[in-house]
Short mmCIF file of C-alpha atoms in Angstrom, two decimals:
data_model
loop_
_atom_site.label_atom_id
_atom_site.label_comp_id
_atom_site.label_asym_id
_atom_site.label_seq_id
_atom_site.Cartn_x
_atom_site.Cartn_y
_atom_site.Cartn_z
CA UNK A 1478 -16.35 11.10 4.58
CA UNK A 1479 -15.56 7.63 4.52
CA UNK A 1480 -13.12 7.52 2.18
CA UNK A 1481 -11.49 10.34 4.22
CA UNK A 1482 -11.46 8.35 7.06
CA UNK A 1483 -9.79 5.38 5.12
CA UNK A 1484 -7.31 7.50 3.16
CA UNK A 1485 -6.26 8.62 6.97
CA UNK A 1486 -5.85 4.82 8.44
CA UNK A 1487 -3.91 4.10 5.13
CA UNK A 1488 -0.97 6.74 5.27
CA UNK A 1489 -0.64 5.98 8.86
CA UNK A 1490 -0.66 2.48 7.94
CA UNK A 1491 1.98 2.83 5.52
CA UNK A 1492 3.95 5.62 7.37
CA UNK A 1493 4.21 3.54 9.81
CA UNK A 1494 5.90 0.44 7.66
CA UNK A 1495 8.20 2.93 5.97
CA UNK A 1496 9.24 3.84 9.65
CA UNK A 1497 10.04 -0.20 10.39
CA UNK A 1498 12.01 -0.20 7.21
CA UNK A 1499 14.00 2.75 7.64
CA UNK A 1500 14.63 0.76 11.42
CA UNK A 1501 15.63 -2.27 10.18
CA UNK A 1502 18.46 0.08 8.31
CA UNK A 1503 19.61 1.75 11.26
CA UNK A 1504 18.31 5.34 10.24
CA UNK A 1505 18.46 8.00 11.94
CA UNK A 1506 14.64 10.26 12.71
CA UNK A 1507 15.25 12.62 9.40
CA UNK A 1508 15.42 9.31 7.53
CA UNK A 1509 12.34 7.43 9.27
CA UNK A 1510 10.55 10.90 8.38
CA UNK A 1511 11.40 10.65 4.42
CA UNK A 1512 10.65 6.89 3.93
CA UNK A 1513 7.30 7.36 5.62
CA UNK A 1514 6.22 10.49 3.84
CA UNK A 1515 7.64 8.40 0.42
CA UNK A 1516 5.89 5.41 1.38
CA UNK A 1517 2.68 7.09 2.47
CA UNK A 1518 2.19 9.78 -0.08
CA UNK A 1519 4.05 8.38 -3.48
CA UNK A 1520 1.62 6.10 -5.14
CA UNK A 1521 -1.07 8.90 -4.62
CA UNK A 1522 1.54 11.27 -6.07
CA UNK A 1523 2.53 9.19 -8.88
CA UNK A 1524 -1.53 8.54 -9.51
CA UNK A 1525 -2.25 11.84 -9.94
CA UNK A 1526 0.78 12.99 -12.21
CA UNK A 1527 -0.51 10.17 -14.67
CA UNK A 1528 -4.03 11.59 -14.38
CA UNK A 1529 -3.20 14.78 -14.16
CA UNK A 1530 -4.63 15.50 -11.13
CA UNK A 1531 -3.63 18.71 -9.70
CA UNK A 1532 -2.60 19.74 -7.27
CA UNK A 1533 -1.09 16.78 -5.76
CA UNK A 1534 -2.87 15.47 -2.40
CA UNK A 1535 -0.37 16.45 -0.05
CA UNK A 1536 0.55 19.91 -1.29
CA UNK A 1537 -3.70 20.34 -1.55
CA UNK A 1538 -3.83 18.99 2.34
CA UNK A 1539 -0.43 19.57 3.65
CA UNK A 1540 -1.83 18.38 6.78
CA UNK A 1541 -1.57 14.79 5.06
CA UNK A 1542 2.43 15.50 6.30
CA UNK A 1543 1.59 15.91 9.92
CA UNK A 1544 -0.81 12.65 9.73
CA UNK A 1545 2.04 11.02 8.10
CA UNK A 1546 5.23 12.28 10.28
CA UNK A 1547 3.14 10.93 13.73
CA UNK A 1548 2.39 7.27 12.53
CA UNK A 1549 6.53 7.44 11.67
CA UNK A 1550 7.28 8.31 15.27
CA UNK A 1551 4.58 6.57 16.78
CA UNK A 1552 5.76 3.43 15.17
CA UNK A 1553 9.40 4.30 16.64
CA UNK A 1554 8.12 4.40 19.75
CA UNK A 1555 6.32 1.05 19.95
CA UNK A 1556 8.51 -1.04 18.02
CA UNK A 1557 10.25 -2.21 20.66
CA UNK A 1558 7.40 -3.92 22.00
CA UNK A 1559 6.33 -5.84 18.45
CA UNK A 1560 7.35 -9.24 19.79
CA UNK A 1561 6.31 -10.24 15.57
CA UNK A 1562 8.00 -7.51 13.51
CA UNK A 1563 7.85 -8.80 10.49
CA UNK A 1564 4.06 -10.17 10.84
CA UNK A 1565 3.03 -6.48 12.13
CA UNK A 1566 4.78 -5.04 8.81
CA UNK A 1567 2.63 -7.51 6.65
CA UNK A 1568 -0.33 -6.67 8.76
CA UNK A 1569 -0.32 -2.71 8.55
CA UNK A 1570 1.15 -3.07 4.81
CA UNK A 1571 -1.82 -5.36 3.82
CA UNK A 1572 -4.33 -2.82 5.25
CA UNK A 1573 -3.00 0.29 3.45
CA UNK A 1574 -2.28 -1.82 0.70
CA UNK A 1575 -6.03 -2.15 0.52
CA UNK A 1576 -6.83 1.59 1.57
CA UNK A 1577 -5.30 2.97 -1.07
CA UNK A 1578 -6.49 0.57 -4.05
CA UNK A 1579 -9.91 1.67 -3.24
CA UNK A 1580 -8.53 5.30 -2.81
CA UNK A 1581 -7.11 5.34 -5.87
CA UNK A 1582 -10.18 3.44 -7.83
CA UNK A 1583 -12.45 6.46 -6.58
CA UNK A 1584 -10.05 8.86 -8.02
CA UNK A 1585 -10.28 7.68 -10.85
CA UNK A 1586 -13.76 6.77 -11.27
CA UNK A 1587 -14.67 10.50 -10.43
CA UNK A 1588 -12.18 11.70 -12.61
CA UNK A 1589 -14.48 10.06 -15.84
CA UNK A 1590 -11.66 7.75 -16.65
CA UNK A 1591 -12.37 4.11 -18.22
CA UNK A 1592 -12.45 0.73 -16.37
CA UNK A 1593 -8.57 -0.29 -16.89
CA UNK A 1594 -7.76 2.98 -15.96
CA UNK A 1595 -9.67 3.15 -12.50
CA UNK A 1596 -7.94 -0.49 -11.92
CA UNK A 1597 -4.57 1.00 -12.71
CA UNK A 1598 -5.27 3.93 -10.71
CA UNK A 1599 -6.04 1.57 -7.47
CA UNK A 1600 -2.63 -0.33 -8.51
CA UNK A 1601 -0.66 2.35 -8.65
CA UNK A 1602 -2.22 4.37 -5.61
CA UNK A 1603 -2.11 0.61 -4.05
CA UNK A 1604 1.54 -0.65 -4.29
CA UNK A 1605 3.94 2.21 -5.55
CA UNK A 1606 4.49 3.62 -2.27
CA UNK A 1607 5.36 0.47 -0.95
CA UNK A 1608 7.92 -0.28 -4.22
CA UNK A 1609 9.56 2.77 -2.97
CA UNK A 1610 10.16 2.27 0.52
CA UNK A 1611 11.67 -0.91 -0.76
CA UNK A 1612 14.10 0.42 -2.99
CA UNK A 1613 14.99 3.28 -0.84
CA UNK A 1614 15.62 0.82 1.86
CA UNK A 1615 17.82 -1.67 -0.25
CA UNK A 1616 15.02 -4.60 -0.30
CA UNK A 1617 13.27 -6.54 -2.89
CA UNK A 1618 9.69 -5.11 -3.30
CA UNK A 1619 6.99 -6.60 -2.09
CA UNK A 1620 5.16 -6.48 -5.05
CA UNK A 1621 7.63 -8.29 -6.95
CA UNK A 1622 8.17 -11.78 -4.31
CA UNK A 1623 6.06 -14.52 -4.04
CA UNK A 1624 2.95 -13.58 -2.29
CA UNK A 1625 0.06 -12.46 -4.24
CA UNK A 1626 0.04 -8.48 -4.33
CA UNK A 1627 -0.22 -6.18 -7.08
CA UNK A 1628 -2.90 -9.08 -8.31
CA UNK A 1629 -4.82 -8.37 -5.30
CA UNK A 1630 -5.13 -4.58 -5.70
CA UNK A 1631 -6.52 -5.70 -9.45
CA UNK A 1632 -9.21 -7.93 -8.11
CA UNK A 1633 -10.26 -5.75 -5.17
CA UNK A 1634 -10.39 -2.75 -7.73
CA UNK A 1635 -12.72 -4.89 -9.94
CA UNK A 1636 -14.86 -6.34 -6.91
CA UNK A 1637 -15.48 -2.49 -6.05
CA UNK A 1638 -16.57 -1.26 -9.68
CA UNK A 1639 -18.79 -4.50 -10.28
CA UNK A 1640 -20.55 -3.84 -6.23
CA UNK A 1641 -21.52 -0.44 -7.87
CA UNK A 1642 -22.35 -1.30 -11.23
CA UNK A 1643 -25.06 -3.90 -9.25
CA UNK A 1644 -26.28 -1.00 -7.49
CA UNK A 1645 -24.72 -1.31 -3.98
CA UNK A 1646 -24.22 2.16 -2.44
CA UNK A 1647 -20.41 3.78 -2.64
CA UNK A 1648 -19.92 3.17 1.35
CA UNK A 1649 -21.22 -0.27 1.60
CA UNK A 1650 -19.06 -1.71 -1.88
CA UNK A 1651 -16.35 0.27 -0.23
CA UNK A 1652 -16.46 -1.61 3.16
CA UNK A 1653 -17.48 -4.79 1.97
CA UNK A 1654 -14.13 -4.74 -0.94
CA UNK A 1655 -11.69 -3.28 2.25
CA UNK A 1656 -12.83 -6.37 4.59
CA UNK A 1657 -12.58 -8.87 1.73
CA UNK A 1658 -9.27 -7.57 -0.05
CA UNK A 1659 -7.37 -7.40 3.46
CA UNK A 1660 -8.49 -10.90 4.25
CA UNK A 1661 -7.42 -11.64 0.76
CA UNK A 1662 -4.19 -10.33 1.14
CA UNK A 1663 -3.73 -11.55 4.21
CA UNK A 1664 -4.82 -15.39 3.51
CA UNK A 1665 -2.06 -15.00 0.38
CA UNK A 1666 0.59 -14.45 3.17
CA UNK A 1667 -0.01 -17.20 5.71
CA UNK A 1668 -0.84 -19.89 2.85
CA UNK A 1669 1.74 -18.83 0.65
CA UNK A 1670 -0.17 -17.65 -2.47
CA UNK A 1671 1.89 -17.06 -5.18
CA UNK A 1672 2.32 -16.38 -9.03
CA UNK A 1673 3.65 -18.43 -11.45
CA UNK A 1674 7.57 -17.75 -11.31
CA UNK A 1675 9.54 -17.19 -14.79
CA UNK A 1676 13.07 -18.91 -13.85
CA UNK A 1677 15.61 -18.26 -16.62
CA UNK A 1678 19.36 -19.79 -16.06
CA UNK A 1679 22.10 -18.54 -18.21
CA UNK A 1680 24.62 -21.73 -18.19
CA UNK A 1681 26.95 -21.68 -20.89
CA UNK A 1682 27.74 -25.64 -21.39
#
């Protein structure tokens, strides 16, 4: 039940960012309505082709759509009153960022499937919805700038597992890893945590 409840606050969290995207690009409704459902639904989708997980979420709870089509107008409808745009986008990305790591990680984990797998479930789950709003809307993807993110869905994925493997019930490692990744991710974006950057310059001399 609780992960229910979480995997419902994350696609409207992520619908939602899809819908400011598909904004900032002048879109018309039919194209706020894709890049949420993309955004929302395609790192699940893309988790379970890799694990073979049929069928796919969506098409299994096509009611997932409806969830999914109301945080995209919802979010057309109120934008006009986010004074802080961009720091709402982080916000709501952050949290489904988050939702769906842990998502993903239980997935996983009940499917039988080792610990790098379960981490790269929660990645993928995590940040590939997110890598394809971006694209679709023309924009570097988060998960490839500065701030720390994909990294984040790696640690948050192995805080969870380690909580249970010490014996801490399913809800409570869930709820303690959502507070603590989300103020993880968001503490990367206001001090500026980064990676290490590979700069490579061409110059013929």
């Amino acid at each position: 039940m609780l992960l229910s409840i979480i995997y419902l606050i994350a696609i409207s969290a992520e619908a939602m960012t899809g819908a400011l995207s598909a904004g900032r690009r002048r879109m018309d409704l039919f194209g706020v309505v894709i890049i949420a459902c993309v955004t929302a639904l395609g790192g699940g989708s893309l988790r379970d082709i890799v694990l073979g997980h049929y069928p796919l979420g969506w098409v299994k709870h096509p009611e997932y759509l409806g969830f999914t089509i109301c945080a995209a107008l919802i979010a057309t409808w109120v934008a006009r009153w986010m004074h802080h745009f961009r720091r709402t986008f982080l916000v709501l990305d952050g949290l489904g960022l988050i939702c769906f790591t842990l998502i993903g990680c239980a997935v996983a984990r009940d499917g039988g499937h080792s610990v790098p797998i379960v981490l790269i479930a929660g990645m993928l789950t995590g940040a590939f919805g997110g890598v394809l709003r971006d694209v679709l809307c023309n924009e570097v993807p988060l998960i490839f700038q500065k701030e720390l993110y994909a990294v984040i869905t790696l640690l948050t994925g192995a805080a969870w597992l380690g909580l249970l493997e010490l014996g801490m019930s399913l809800n409570a490692a869930t709820l303690w890893c959502l507070g603590g990744g989300f103020a993880f991710r968001l503490l990367a974006i206001h001090f500026k945590w980064e990676m290490p950057k590979f700069v490579y310059r061409d110059e013929v001399h």
